[in-house]
PDB file of C-alpha atoms in Angstrom:
ATOM      1  CA  MET A 993       0.000   0.000   0.000  1.00 64.00           C
ATOM      2  CA  LEU A 994       2.839   2.382   0.765  1.00 72.00           C
ATOM      3  CA  PHE A 995       4.720   1.347  -2.352  1.00 75.00           C
ATOM      4  CA  ASP A 996       2.016   0.833  -4.958  1.00 76.00           C
ATOM      5  CA  GLU A 997      -0.935   3.055  -5.695  1.00 80.00           C
ATOM      6  CA  ILE A 998      -4.287   1.407  -5.163  1.00 80.00           C
ATOM      7  CA  PRO A 999      -7.136   3.190  -6.967  1.00 83.00           C
ATOM      8  CA  GLY A1000      -9.535   4.806  -4.540  1.00 81.00           C
ATOM      9  CA  VAL A1001      -7.324   4.308  -1.469  1.00 79.00           C
ATOM     10  CA  TYR A1002      -6.120   7.618  -0.130  1.00 80.00           C
ATOM     11  CA  GLY A1003      -2.383   7.640   0.761  1.00 75.00           C
ATOM     12  CA  SER A1004      -1.484   4.570  -1.237  1.00 77.00           C
ATOM     13  CA  GLY A1005       1.684   4.764  -3.328  1.00 79.00           C
ATOM     14  CA  ILE A1006       3.026   7.556  -1.134  1.00 80.00           C
ATOM     15  CA  ILE A1007       6.677   6.470  -1.351  1.00 79.00           C
ATOM     16  CA  PRO A1008       7.035   6.742  -5.155  1.00 80.00           C
ATOM     17  CA  LYS A1009       5.041   9.995  -5.083  1.00 82.00           C
ATOM     18  CA  GLN A1010       7.230  11.538  -2.384  1.00 83.00           C
ATOM     19  CA  PHE A1011      10.629  10.080  -3.376  1.00 81.00           C
ATOM     20  CA  LYS A1012      12.246  13.513  -3.838  1.00 86.00           C
ATOM     21  CA  GLN A1013      11.282  14.571  -0.313  1.00 88.00           C
ATOM     22  CA  ILE A1014      12.458  11.176   0.991  1.00 86.00           C
ATOM     23  CA  ARG A1015      15.856  11.683  -0.693  1.00 85.00           C
ATOM     24  CA  THR A1016      16.156  15.144   0.827  1.00 88.00           C
ATOM     25  CA  THR A1017      15.195  13.853   4.273  1.00 89.00           C
ATOM     26  CA  ILE A1018      17.737  11.031   4.084  1.00 86.00           C
ATOM     27  CA  LYS A1019      20.488  13.464   3.126  1.00 88.00           C
ATOM     28  CA  ARG A1020      19.572  15.944   5.854  1.00 90.00           C
ATOM     29  CA  MET A1021      19.419  13.176   8.468  1.00 91.00           C
ATOM     30  CA  VAL A1022      22.837  11.790   7.502  1.00 88.00           C
ATOM     31  CA  MET A1023      24.462  15.226   7.357  1.00 89.00           C
ATOM     32  CA  GLU A1024      23.011  16.342  10.695  1.00 88.00           C
ATOM     33  CA  THR A1025      23.761  13.033  12.419  1.00 88.00           C
ATOM     34  CA  PHE A1026      27.175  12.018  11.106  1.00 86.00           C
ATOM     35  CA  PHE A1027      28.669  15.223   9.736  1.00 87.00           C
ATOM     36  CA  GLU A1028      27.686  17.763  12.358  1.00 88.00           C
ATOM     37  CA  PRO A1029      30.584  20.296  12.353  1.00 86.00           C
ATOM     38  CA  LYS A1030      31.534  19.980  16.047  1.00 87.00           C
ATOM     39  CA  PHE A1031      31.501  16.181  15.916  1.00 88.00           C
ATOM     40  CA  LEU A1032      33.460  16.141  12.663  1.00 85.00           C
ATOM     41  CA  GLU A1033      36.055  18.563  14.052  1.00 83.00           C
ATOM     42  CA  LYS A1034      36.454  16.457  17.211  1.00 85.00           C
ATOM     43  CA  GLN A1035      36.917  13.266  15.177  1.00 84.00           C
ATOM     44  CA  LEU A1036      39.413  14.873  12.792  1.00 81.00           C
ATOM     45  CA  ARG A1037      41.356  16.381  15.677  1.00 80.00           C
ATOM     46  CA  GLU A1038      41.608  12.999  17.416  1.00 81.00           C
ATOM     47  CA  ARG A1039      42.646  11.121  14.291  1.00 77.00           C
ATOM     48  CA  LEU A1040      45.055  13.707  12.909  1.00 77.00           C
ATOM     49  CA  SER A1041      46.669  14.753  16.188  1.00 78.00           C
ATOM     50  CA  LYS A1042      49.411  12.153  15.739  1.00 77.00           C
ATOM     51  CA  TYR A1043      50.592  14.087  12.658  1.00 78.00           C
ATOM     52  CA  ALA A1044      50.937  17.371  14.547  1.00 78.00           C
ATOM     53  CA  ASN A1045      54.545  16.378  15.246  1.00 76.00           C
ATOM     54  CA  SER A1046      56.927  17.306  12.383  1.00 79.00           C
ATOM     55  CA  ASP A1047      58.703  13.947  12.493  1.00 81.00           C
ATOM     56  CA  ALA A1048      55.433  12.010  12.387  1.00 82.00           C
ATOM     57  CA  ALA A1049      54.167  14.139   9.501  1.00 83.00           C
ATOM     58  CA  ARG A1050      57.460  13.684   7.629  1.00 83.00           C
ATOM     59  CA  GLU A1051      57.277   9.913   8.194  1.00 85.00           C
ATOM     60  CA  ALA A1052      53.671   9.782   6.950  1.00 84.00           C
ATOM     61  CA  VAL A1053      54.533  11.769   3.822  1.00 84.00           C
ATOM     62  CA  SER A1054      57.583   9.589   3.207  1.00 85.00           C
ATOM     63  CA  SER A1055      55.463   6.469   3.618  1.00 85.00           C
ATOM     64  CA  LEU A1056      52.938   7.858   1.149  1.00 84.00           C
ATOM     65  CA  MET A1057      55.679   8.501  -1.388  1.00 84.00           C
ATOM     66  CA  SER A1058      56.680   4.837  -1.377  1.00 85.00           C
ATOM     67  CA  THR A1059      53.232   3.503  -2.277  1.00 89.00           C
ATOM     68  CA  PRO A1060      52.278   2.069  -5.667  1.00 90.00           C
ATOM     69  CA  GLU A1061      49.562   4.730  -5.867  1.00 91.00           C
ATOM     70  CA  PHE A1062      52.205   7.473  -5.763  1.00 88.00           C
ATOM     71  CA  GLU A1063      54.226   5.675  -8.460  1.00 88.00           C
ATOM     72  CA  SER A1064      51.105   5.420 -10.606  1.00 91.00           C
ATOM     73  CA  ALA A1065      50.213   9.093 -10.076  1.00 90.00           C
ATOM     74  CA  LEU A1066      53.772  10.167 -10.930  1.00 88.00           C
ATOM     75  CA  ASP A1067      53.739   8.034 -14.093  1.00 89.00           C
ATOM     76  CA  GLU A1068      50.412   9.560 -15.099  1.00 89.00           C
ATOM     77  CA  LYS A1069      51.686  13.108 -14.566  1.00 86.00           C
ATOM     78  CA  LEU A1070      54.866  12.399 -16.537  1.00 84.00           C
ATOM     79  CA  ASN A1071      52.779  10.963 -19.386  1.00 84.00           C
ATOM     80  CA  GLN A1072      50.565  14.063 -19.340  1.00 84.00           C
ATOM     81  CA  PHE A1073      53.689  16.220 -19.333  1.00 80.00           C
ATOM     82  CA  GLY A1074      55.017  14.221 -22.294  1.00 80.00           C
ATOM     83  CA  SER A1075      51.876  14.760 -24.324  1.00 82.00           C
ATOM     84  CA  GLY A1076      51.984  18.553 -23.970  1.00 81.00           C
ATOM     85  CA  MET A1077      54.064  21.211 -25.709  1.00 83.00           C
ATOM     86  CA  THR A1078      57.021  20.794 -23.374  1.00 79.00           C
ATOM     87  CA  GLY A1079      56.937  17.028 -23.895  1.00 77.00           C
ATOM     88  CA  THR A1080      57.029  17.542 -27.649  1.00 81.00           C
ATOM     89  CA  MET A1081      60.102  19.756 -27.280  1.00 80.00           C
ATOM     90  CA  LEU A1082      61.795  17.132 -25.095  1.00 76.00           C
ATOM     91  CA  LYS A1083      61.029  14.430 -27.659  1.00 78.00           C
ATOM     92  CA  MET A1084      62.595  16.602 -30.362  1.00 80.00           C
ATOM     93  CA  LEU A1085      65.749  16.583 -28.227  1.00 79.00           C
ATOM     94  CA  GLY A1086      65.495  12.797 -27.960  1.00 79.00           C
ATOM     95  CA  LEU A1087      64.287  12.752 -24.342  1.00 78.00           C
ATOM     96  CA  ASP A1088      61.340  10.702 -23.150  1.00 79.00           C
ATOM     97  CA  PRO A1089      59.620  12.220 -20.079  1.00 75.00           C
ATOM     98  CA  MET A1090      59.491   8.741 -18.471  1.00 78.00           C
ATOM     99  CA  VAL A1091      63.303   8.624 -18.640  1.00 81.00           C
ATOM    100  CA  MET A1092      63.270  11.670 -16.363  1.00 80.00           C
ATOM    101  CA  LYS A1093      61.414   9.767 -13.608  1.00 83.00           C
ATOM    102  CA  PRO A1094      64.566   8.811 -11.637  1.00 85.00           C
ATOM    103  CA  TYR A1095      65.415  12.523 -11.466  1.00 84.00           C
ATOM    104  CA  VAL A1096      61.923  13.892 -10.895  1.00 85.00           C
ATOM    105  CA  LYS A1097      60.875  11.432  -8.174  1.00 87.00           C
ATOM    106  CA  PRO A1098      63.569  12.426  -5.613  1.00 87.00           C
ATOM    107  CA  PHE A1099      62.779  16.082  -6.275  1.00 88.00           C
ATOM    108  CA  VAL A1100      59.043  15.564  -5.656  1.00 87.00           C
ATOM    109  CA  GLU A1101      59.764  13.473  -2.557  1.00 86.00           C
ATOM    110  CA  GLY A1102      62.055  16.201  -1.224  1.00 87.00           C
ATOM    111  CA  VAL A1103      59.463  18.912  -1.752  1.00 88.00           C
ATOM    112  CA  ALA A1104      56.817  16.768  -0.059  1.00 86.00           C
ATOM    113  CA  GLU A1105      59.067  16.097   2.930  1.00 85.00           C
ATOM    114  CA  ASP A1106      59.876  19.816   3.158  1.00 86.00           C
ATOM    115  CA  CYS A1107      56.117  20.513   3.283  1.00 85.00           C
ATOM    116  CA  ALA A1108      55.575  18.026   6.147  1.00 84.00           C
ATOM    117  CA  PRO A1109      56.463  20.570   8.883  1.00 85.00           C
ATOM    118  CA  PHE A1110      53.892  22.995   7.427  1.00 82.00           C
ATOM    119  CA  LEU A1111      51.298  20.230   7.559  1.00 79.00           C
ATOM    120  CA  ALA A1112      52.277  19.429  11.144  1.00 81.00           C
ATOM    121  CA  GLN A1113      52.018  23.111  12.112  1.00 82.00           C
ATOM    122  CA  MET A1114      48.604  23.411  10.478  1.00 77.00           C
ATOM    123  CA  LEU A1115      47.370  20.367  12.402  1.00 75.00           C
ATOM    124  CA  ALA A1116      48.945  21.536  15.679  1.00 77.00           C
ATOM    125  CA  GLU A1117      47.219  24.917  15.373  1.00 76.00           C
ATOM    126  CA  GLY A1118      43.911  23.206  14.726  1.00 72.00           C
ATOM    127  CA  ASN A1119      43.445  24.717  11.275  1.00 71.00           C
ATOM    128  CA  LEU A1120      41.277  21.864  10.078  1.00 74.00           C
ATOM    129  CA  PRO A1121      39.122  22.463   7.011  1.00 79.00           C
ATOM    130  CA  VAL A1122      36.035  20.973   8.690  1.00 82.00           C
ATOM    131  CA  LEU A1123      33.475  23.092   6.875  1.00 85.00           C
ATOM    132  CA  GLN A1124      35.156  22.495   3.527  1.00 87.00           C
ATOM    133  CA  LEU A1125      35.168  18.756   4.178  1.00 86.00           C
ATOM    134  CA  ARG A1126      31.526  18.857   5.226  1.00 88.00           C
ATOM    135  CA  ASP A1127      30.608  20.855   2.116  1.00 90.00           C
ATOM    136  CA  GLU A1128      32.422  18.310  -0.053  1.00 90.00           C
ATOM    137  CA  VAL A1129      30.550  15.414   1.597  1.00 90.00           C
ATOM    138  CA  ASP A1130      27.312  17.342   1.128  1.00 91.00           C
ATOM    139  CA  ARG A1131      28.091  17.851  -2.565  1.00 91.00           C
ATOM    140  CA  LEU A1132      28.953  14.154  -3.034  1.00 90.00           C
ATOM    141  CA  MET A1133      25.742  13.087  -1.317  1.00 89.00           C
ATOM    142  CA  GLU A1134      23.729  15.497  -3.445  1.00 89.00           C
ATOM    143  CA  GLU A1135      25.212  13.998  -6.621  1.00 89.00           C
ATOM    144  CA  ARG A1136      24.564  10.451  -5.435  1.00 88.00           C
ATOM    145  CA  LEU A1137      21.007  11.205  -4.337  1.00 86.00           C
ATOM    146  CA  LYS A1138      20.192  12.624  -7.768  1.00 85.00           C
ATOM    147  CA  GLU A1139      20.862   9.128  -9.103  1.00 86.00           C
ATOM    148  CA  LEU A1140      18.162   7.658  -6.839  1.00 83.00           C
ATOM    149  CA  THR A1141      15.006   7.291  -8.886  1.00 85.00           C
ATOM    150  CA  ALA A1142      11.546   6.627  -7.464  1.00 85.00           C
ATOM    151  CA  GLU A1143      12.053   2.899  -8.111  1.00 86.00           C
ATOM    152  CA  LYS A1144      15.422   2.848  -6.306  1.00 86.00           C
ATOM    153  CA  VAL A1145      13.997   4.699  -3.298  1.00 84.00           C
ATOM    154  CA  LYS A1146      11.049   2.299  -3.254  1.00 84.00           C
ATOM    155  CA  ALA A1147      13.395  -0.720  -3.357  1.00 86.00           C
ATOM    156  CA  LEU A1148      15.587   0.721  -0.585  1.00 84.00           C
ATOM    157  CA  ILE A1149      12.662   1.318   1.750  1.00 84.00           C
ATOM    158  CA  GLU A1150      11.113  -2.062   0.927  1.00 84.00           C
ATOM    159  CA  ASP A1151      14.410  -3.783   1.779  1.00 85.00           C
ATOM    160  CA  ILE A1152      14.693  -1.910   5.075  1.00 83.00           C
ATOM    161  CA  MET A1153      11.114  -2.696   5.984  1.00 81.00           C
ATOM    162  CA  ARG A1154      11.445  -6.381   5.096  1.00 79.00           C
ATOM    163  CA  GLU A1155      14.637  -6.709   7.095  1.00 80.00           C
ATOM    164  CA  HIS A1156      13.664  -4.722  10.169  1.00 78.00           C
ATOM    165  CA  LEU A1157       9.877  -4.502  10.270  1.00 79.00           C
ATOM    166  CA  GLY A1158       8.801  -8.029   9.338  1.00 79.00           C
ATOM    167  CA  TRP A1159       7.481  -8.766  12.807  1.00 81.00           C
ATOM    168  CA  LEU A1160       5.481  -5.557  12.767  1.00 80.00           C
ATOM    169  CA  VAL A1161       3.541  -6.927   9.807  1.00 79.00           C
ATOM    170  CA  VAL A1162       3.062 -10.311  11.501  1.00 84.00           C
ATOM    171  CA  TRP A1163       1.769  -8.728  14.718  1.00 87.00           C
ATOM    172  CA  GLY A1164      -0.411  -6.341  12.724  1.00 88.00           C
ATOM    173  CA  VAL A1165      -2.060  -9.306  11.007  1.00 91.00           C
ATOM    174  CA  ILE A1166      -2.516 -11.147  14.318  1.00 93.00           C
ATOM    175  CA  PHE A1167      -4.049  -8.102  16.047  1.00 93.00           C
ATOM    176  CA  GLY A1168      -6.215  -7.424  13.010  1.00 93.00           C
ATOM    177  CA  ILE A1169      -7.582 -10.983  13.132  1.00 96.00           C
ATOM    178  CA  VAL A1170      -8.196 -10.751  16.894  1.00 95.00           C
ATOM    179  CA  ILE A1171      -9.952  -7.379  16.548  1.00 95.00           C
ATOM    180  CA  GLY A1172     -11.973  -8.723  13.609  1.00 94.00           C
ATOM    181  CA  ILE A1173     -13.099 -11.760  15.611  1.00 95.00           C
ATOM    182  CA  ILE A1174     -14.030  -9.537  18.564  1.00 94.00           C
ATOM    183  CA  CYS A1175     -16.021  -7.253  16.273  1.00 93.00           C
ATOM    184  CA  VAL A1176     -17.893 -10.205  14.702  1.00 94.00           C
ATOM    185  CA  VAL A1177     -18.650 -11.713  18.125  1.00 93.00           C
ATOM    186  CA  ALA A1178     -19.753  -8.334  19.511  1.00 91.00           C
ATOM    187  CA  GLY A1179     -22.002  -7.802  16.489  1.00 85.00           C
ATOM    188  CA  PHE A1180     -20.306  -4.744  15.007  1.00 77.00           C
TER     189      PHE A1180
END
C-alpha cells in the first residue's frame, strides 16, 4: 500500500510519489547526524593529532611517497607532461619524459618532505578544514542522491522494511484478526 498506488485508497503509493522529499530527508538526516561540524572537528582532531609532530608528519609523507599509488600518479603526470608542448620539445631533443622519472621522483619526494612541517604546524594549530570537508561530503551526497530514482527509493525502503519490520507486519495481522473476531462476536 505504501509502495504501490491502489485506486480509490487515499495515501497509497506515497513512497514513489514523495521520493524527492524522501531523498532530501535522508540526506539531511545523515548530514546532521554524522557530519555535524563539532563532531566532525572532534573526530578529525583525534585522528590527525598524531601528525601534529613534524617527524610524524614527515614519516607519513615519506610512507605515502613509497606507495604504488604514488608511483602510478607520478607516471600519469609524466605521461601528461610528455603529451603537452614541453613534452614535444623534449622528444625533439630525444628525451622521453618517463626517462626523467629517476630525477623527478627524488625532487618531488624532497618537496613533499619539506612541506611536512607545514602540515604538522597546520594540524597543531587546529586549522582543520572541517566546513570544507563537510561541504564536499554534502556535494557528493547530493550527486549520489540525484541518481536515486523513485524505483530505487522504493526498493531501498522495501528492503529496510522487510529486514527490520517483518514482525510488525506479523503482529499487525494477528491483532487485526483478533480485533476482527471480537467485532464479529460483539455484532459490530
